PDB file of C-alpha atoms in Angstrom:
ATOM      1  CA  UNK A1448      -0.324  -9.103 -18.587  1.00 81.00           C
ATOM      2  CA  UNK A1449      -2.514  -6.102 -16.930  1.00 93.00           C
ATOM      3  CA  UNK A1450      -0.672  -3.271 -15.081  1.00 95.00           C
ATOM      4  CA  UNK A1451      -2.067  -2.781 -11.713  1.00 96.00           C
ATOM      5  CA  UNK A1452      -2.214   0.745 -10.629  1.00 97.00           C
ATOM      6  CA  UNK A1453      -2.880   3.093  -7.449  1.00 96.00           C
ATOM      7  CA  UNK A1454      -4.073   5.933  -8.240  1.00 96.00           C
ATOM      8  CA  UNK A1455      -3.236   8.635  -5.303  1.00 95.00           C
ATOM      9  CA  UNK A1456      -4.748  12.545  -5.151  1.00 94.00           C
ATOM     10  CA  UNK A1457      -6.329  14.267  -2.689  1.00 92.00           C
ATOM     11  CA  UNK A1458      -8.849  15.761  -5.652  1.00 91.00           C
ATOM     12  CA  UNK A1459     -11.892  13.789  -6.544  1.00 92.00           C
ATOM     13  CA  UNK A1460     -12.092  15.022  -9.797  1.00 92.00           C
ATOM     14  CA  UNK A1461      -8.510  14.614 -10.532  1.00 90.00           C
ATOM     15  CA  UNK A1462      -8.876  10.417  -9.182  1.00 92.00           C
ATOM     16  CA  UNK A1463     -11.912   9.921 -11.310  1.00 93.00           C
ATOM     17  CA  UNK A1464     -10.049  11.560 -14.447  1.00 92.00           C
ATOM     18  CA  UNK A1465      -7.355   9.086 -14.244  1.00 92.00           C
ATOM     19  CA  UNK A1466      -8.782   6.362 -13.830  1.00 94.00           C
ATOM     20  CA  UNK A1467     -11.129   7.027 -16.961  1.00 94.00           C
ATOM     21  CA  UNK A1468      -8.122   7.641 -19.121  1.00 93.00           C
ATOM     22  CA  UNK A1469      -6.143   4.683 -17.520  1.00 94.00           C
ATOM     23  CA  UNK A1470      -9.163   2.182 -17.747  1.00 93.00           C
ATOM     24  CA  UNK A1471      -9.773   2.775 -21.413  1.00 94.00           C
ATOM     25  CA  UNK A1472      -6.304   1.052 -21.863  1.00 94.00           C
ATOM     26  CA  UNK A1473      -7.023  -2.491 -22.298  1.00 94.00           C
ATOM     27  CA  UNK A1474      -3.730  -3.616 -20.418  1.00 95.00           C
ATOM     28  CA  UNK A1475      -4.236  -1.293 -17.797  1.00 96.00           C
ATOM     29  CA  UNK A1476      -6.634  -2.139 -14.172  1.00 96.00           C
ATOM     30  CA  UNK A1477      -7.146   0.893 -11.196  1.00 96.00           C
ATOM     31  CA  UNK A1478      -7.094  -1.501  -8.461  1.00 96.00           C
ATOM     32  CA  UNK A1479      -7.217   1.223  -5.784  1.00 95.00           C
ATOM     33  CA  UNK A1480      -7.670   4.793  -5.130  1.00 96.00           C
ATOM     34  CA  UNK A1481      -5.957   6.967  -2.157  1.00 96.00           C
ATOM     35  CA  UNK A1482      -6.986  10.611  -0.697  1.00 95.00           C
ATOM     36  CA  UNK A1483      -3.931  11.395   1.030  1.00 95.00           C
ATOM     37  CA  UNK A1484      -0.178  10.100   1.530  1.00 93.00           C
ATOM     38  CA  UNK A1485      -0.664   8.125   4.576  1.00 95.00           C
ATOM     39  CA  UNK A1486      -3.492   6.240   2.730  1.00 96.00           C
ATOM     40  CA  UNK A1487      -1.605   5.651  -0.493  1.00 95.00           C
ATOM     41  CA  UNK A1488       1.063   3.537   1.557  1.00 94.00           C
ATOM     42  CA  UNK A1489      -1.374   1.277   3.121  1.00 95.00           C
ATOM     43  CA  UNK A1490      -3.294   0.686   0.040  1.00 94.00           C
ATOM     44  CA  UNK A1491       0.024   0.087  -1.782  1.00 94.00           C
ATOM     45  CA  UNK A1492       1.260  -2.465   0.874  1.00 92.00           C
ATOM     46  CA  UNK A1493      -2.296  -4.047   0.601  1.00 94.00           C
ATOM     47  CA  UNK A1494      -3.313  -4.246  -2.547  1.00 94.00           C
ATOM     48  CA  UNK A1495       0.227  -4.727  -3.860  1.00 94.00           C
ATOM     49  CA  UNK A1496      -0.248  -2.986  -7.480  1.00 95.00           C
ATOM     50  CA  UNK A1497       2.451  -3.027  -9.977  1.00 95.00           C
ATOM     51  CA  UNK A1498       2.227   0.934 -11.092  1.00 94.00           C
ATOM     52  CA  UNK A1499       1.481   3.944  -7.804  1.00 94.00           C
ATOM     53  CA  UNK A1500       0.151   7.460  -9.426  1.00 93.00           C
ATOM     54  CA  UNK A1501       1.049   9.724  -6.856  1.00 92.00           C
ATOM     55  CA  UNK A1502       0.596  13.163  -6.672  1.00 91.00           C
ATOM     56  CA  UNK A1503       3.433  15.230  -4.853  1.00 86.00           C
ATOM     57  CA  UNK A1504       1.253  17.688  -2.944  1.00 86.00           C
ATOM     58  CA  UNK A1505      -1.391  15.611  -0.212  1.00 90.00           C
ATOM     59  CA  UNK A1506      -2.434  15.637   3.085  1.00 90.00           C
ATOM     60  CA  UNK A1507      -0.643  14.058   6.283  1.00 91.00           C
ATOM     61  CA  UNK A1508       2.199  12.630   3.567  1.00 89.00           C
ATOM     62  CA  UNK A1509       3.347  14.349   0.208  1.00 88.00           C
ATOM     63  CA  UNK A1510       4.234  12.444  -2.736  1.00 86.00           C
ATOM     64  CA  UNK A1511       7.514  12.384  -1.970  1.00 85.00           C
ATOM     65  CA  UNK A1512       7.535  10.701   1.060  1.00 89.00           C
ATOM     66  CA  UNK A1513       5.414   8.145  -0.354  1.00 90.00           C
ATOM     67  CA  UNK A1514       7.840   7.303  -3.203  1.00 87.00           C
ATOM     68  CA  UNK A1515      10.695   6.986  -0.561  1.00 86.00           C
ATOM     69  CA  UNK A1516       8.329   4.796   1.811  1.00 88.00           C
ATOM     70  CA  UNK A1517       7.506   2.726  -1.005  1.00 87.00           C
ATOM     71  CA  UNK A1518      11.519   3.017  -2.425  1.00 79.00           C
ATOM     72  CA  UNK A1519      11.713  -0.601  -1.388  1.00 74.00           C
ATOM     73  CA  UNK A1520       8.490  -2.317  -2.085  1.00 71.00           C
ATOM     74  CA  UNK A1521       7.441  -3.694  -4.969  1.00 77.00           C
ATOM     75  CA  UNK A1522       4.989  -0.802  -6.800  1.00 85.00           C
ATOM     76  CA  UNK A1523       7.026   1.810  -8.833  1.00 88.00           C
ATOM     77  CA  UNK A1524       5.806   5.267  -8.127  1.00 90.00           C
ATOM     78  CA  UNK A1525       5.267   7.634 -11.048  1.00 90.00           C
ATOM     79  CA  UNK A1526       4.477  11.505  -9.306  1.00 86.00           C
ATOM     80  CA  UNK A1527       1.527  13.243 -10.781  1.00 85.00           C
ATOM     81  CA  UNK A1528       1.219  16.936 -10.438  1.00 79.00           C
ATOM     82  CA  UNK A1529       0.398  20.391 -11.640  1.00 76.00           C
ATOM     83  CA  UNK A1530       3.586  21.330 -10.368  1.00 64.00           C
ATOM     84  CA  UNK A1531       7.157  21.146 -12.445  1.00 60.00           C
ATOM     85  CA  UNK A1532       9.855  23.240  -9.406  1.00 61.00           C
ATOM     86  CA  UNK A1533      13.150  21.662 -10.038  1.00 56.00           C
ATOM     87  CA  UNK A1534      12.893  21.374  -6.473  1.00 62.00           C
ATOM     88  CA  UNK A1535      10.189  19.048  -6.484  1.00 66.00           C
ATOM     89  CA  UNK A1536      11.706  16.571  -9.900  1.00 69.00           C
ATOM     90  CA  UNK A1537      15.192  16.127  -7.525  1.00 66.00           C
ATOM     91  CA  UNK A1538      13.075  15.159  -4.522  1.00 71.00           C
ATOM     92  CA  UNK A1539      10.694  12.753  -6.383  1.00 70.00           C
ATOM     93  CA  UNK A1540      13.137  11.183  -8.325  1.00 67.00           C
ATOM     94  CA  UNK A1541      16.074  10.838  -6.171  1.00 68.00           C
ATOM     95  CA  UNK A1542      13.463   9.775  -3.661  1.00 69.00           C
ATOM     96  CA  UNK A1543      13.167   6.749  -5.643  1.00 73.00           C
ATOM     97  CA  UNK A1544      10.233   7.702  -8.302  1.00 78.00           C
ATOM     98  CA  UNK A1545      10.388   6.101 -11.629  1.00 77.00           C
ATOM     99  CA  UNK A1546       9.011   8.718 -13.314  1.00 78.00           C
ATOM    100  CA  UNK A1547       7.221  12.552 -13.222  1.00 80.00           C
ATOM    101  CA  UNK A1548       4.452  13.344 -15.222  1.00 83.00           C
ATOM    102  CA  UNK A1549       2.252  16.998 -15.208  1.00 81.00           C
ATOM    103  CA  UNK A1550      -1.068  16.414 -15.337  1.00 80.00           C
ATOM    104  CA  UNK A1551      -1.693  18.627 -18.281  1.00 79.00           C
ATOM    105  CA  UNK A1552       0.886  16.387 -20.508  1.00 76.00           C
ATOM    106  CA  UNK A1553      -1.999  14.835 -21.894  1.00 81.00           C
ATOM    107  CA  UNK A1554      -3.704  11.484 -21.431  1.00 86.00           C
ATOM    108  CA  UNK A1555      -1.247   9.657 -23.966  1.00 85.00           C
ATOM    109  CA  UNK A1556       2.047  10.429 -21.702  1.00 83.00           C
ATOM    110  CA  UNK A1557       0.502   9.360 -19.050  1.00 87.00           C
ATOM    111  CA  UNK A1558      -0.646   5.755 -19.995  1.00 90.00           C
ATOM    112  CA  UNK A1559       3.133   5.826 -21.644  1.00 86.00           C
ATOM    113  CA  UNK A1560       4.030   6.557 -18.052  1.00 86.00           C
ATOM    114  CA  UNK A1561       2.899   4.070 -16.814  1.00 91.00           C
ATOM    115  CA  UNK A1562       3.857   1.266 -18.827  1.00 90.00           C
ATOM    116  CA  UNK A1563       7.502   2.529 -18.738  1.00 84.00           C
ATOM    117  CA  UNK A1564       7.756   2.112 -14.961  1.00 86.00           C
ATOM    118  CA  UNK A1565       6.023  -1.673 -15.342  1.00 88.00           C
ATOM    119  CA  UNK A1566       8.469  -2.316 -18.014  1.00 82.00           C
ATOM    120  CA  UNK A1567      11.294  -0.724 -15.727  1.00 77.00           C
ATOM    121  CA  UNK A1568      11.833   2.252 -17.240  1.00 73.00           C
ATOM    122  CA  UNK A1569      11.534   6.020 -15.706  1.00 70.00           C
ATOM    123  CA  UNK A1570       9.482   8.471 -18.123  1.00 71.00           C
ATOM    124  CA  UNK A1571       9.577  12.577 -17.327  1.00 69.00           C
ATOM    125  CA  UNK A1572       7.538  15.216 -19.157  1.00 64.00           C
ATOM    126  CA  UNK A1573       9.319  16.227 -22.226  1.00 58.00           C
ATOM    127  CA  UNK A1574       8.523  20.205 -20.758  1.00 57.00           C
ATOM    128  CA  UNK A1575      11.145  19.146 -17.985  1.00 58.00           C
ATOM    129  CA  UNK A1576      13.642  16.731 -19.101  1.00 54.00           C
ATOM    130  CA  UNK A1577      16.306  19.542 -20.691  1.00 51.00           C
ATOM    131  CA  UNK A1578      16.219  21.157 -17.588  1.00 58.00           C
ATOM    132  CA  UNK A1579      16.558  18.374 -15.720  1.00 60.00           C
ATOM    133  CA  UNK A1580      20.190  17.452 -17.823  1.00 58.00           C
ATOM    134  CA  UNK A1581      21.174  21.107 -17.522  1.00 58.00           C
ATOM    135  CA  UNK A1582      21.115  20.755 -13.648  1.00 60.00           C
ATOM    136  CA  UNK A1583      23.175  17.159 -13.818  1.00 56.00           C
ATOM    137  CA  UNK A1584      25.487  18.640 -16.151  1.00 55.00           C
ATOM    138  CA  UNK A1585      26.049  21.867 -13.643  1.00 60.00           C
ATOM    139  CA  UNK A1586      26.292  19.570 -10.709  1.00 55.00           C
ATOM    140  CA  UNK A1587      29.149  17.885 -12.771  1.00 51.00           C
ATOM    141  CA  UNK A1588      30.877  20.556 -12.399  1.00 55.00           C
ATOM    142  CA  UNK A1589      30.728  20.780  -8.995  1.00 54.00           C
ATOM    143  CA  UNK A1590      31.295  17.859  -7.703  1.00 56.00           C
ATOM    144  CA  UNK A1591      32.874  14.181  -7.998  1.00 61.00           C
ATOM    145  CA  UNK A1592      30.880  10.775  -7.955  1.00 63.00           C
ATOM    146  CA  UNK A1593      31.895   8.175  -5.889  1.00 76.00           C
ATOM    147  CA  UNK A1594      33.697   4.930  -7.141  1.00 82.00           C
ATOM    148  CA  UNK A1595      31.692   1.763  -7.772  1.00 85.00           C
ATOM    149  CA  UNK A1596      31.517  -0.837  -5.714  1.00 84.00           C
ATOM    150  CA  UNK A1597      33.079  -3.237  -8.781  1.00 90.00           C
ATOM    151  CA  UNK A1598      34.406  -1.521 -11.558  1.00 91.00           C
ATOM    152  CA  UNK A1599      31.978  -1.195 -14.548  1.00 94.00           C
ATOM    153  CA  UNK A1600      32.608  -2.999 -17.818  1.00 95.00           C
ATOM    154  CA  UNK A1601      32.943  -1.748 -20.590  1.00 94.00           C
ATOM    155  CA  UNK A1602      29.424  -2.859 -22.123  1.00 96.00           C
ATOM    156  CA  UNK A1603      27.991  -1.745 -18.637  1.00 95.00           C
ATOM    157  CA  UNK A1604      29.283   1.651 -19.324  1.00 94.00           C
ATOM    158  CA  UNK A1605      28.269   2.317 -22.701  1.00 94.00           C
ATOM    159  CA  UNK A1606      24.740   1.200 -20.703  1.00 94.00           C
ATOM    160  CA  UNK A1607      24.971   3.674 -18.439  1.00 92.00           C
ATOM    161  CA  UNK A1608      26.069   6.825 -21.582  1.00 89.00           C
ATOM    162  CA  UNK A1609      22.641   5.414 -23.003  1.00 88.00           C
ATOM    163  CA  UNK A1610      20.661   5.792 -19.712  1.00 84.00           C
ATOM    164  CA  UNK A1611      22.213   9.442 -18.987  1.00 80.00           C
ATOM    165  CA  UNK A1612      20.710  10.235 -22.425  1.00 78.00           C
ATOM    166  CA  UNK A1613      17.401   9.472 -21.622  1.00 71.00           C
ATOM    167  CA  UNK A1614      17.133   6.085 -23.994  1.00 78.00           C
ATOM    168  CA  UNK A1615      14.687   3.726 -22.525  1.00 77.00           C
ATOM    169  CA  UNK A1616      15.454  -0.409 -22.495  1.00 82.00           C
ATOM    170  CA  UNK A1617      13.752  -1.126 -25.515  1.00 83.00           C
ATOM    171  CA  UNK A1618      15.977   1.845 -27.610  1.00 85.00           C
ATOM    172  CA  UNK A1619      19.194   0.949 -25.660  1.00 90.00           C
ATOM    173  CA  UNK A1620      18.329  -3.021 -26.943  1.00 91.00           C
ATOM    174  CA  UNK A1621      17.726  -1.495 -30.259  1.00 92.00           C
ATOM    175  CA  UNK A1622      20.986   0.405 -30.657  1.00 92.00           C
ATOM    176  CA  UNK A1623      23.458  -2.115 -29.391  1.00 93.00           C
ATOM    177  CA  UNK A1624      21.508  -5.310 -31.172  1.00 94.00           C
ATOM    178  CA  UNK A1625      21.487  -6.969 -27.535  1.00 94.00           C
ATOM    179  CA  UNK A1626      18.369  -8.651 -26.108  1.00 93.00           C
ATOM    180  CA  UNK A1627      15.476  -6.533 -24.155  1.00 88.00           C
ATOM    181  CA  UNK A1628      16.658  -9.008 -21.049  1.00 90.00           C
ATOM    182  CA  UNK A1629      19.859  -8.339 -21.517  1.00 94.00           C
ATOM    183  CA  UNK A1630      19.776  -4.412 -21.100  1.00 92.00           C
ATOM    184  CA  UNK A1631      17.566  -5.519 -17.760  1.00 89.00           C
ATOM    185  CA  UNK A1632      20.612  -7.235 -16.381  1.00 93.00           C
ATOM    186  CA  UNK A1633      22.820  -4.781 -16.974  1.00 94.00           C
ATOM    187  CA  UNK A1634      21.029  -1.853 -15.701  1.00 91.00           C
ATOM    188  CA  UNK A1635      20.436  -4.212 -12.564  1.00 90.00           C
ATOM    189  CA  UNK A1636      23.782  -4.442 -12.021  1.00 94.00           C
ATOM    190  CA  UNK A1637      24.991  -1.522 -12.748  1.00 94.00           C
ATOM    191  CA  UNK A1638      22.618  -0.217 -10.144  1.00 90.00           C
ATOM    192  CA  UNK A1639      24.511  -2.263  -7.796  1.00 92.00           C
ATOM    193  CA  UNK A1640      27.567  -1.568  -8.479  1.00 94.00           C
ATOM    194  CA  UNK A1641      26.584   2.024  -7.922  1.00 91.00           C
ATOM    195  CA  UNK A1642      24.163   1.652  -5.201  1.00 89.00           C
ATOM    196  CA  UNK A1643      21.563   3.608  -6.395  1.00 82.00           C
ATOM    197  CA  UNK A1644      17.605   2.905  -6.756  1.00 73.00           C
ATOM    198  CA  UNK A1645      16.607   3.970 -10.456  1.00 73.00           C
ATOM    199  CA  UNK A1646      17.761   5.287 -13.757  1.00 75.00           C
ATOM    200  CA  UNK A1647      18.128   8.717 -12.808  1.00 71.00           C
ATOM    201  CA  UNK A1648      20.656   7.992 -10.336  1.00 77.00           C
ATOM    202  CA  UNK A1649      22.238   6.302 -12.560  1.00 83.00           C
ATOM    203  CA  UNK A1650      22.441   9.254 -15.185  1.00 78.00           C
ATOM    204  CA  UNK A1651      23.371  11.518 -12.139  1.00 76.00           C
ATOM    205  CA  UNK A1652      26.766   9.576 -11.591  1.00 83.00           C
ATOM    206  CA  UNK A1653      27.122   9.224 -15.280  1.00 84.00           C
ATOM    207  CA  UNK A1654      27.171  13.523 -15.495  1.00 76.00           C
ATOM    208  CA  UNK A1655      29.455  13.534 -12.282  1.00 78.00           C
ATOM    209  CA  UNK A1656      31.715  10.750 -13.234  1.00 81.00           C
ATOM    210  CA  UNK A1657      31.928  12.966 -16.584  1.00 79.00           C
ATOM    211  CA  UNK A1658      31.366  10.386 -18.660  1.00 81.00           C
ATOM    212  CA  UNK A1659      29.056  12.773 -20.961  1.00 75.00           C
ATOM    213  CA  UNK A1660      29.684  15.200 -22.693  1.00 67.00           C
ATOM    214  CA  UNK A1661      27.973  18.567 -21.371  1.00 56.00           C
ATOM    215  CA  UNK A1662      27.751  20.097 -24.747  1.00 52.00           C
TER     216      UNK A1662
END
């Protein structure tokens, strides 16, 4: 199956970069390209692609505000930038991204970006992930998570331990000998249950549920 993708800057170098690196992937297709946020939205609600690169800082609309117009749609914004302020990964990601990438993490983190957030899965720079735990396991600390909706079981918990830790599907699959599919289910429903949007929600209410262990 090929990954459709949006590719969203407001830098004509930067568009024509990515879509070099993405179009050398054989299971990967640019299908459209966006200058600013405003753009981005309509191209995404037109051309309907599977994967939206999005950078955070554009004109008329940022990234972020793309990512939470397009929360509920069926693309999966991954944000794009130059830029790694905490302030800016809590936005994106609680804004509904499935994923944050710097530009200079390389072309190979990038096309693994992508293919995460087709496959369902949210993917941050390595550079930004620790800091990103250390501020869920501060804002544990600080405050209490709200009860599901239905209380988890117990396999859906040890799901959600796995997700707070960063695993992906496949490596969750992996270390509880379960099916691919089955993980998929159970992150679905967890998310219900919850009433969140992605995986990092999910590992936010994991940290202030203290379920994990700060250390």
């Amino acid at each position: 199956m090929t990954i459709r993708v949006l590719l969203a800057d407001d830098q004509a170098m930067i568009l024509a970069s990515l879509r070099i690196i993405l179009e050398d992937q054989p299971d990967i297709t640019v299908v459209a390209e966006a200058r600013d946020g405003v753009e981005a939205i309509e191209q995404a609600r037109r051309t309907r692609p599977d994967v939206c690169l999005v950078d955070i800082q554009m004109p008329r609309l940022d990234g972020i505000e793309v990512a939470r117009a397009l929360a509920d749609a069926p693309p999966r914004v991954v944000m794009v930038t130059t830029f790694d302020l905490d302030e800016y990964v809590h936005d994106a990601l609680r804004g509904g991204a499935a994923g944050f990438v710097l530009k200079d993490a390389g072309p190979g983190l990038l096309v693994e970006a992508v293919r995460a957030a087709h496959a369902g899965d949210a993917l941050i720079s390595p550079s930004i992930t620790l800091r990103l735990l250390r501020h869920l396991a501060d804002r544990a600390g600080r405050s209490t998570a709200r009860a599901p909706a239905q209380p988890l079981t117990p396999r859906e918990t040890q799901i959600v331990r796995a997700v707070a830790r960063g695993r992906t599907n496949q490596e969750i699959a992996d270390r509880l000998f379960i099916s691919l599919s089955t993980v998929k289910g159970h992150v679905s429903g967890v998310q219900a249950k919850l009433g969140v949007r992605n995986r990092v929600e999910i590992a936010a209410w994991a940290w202030e549920s203290h379920l994990m262990d700060p250390s």
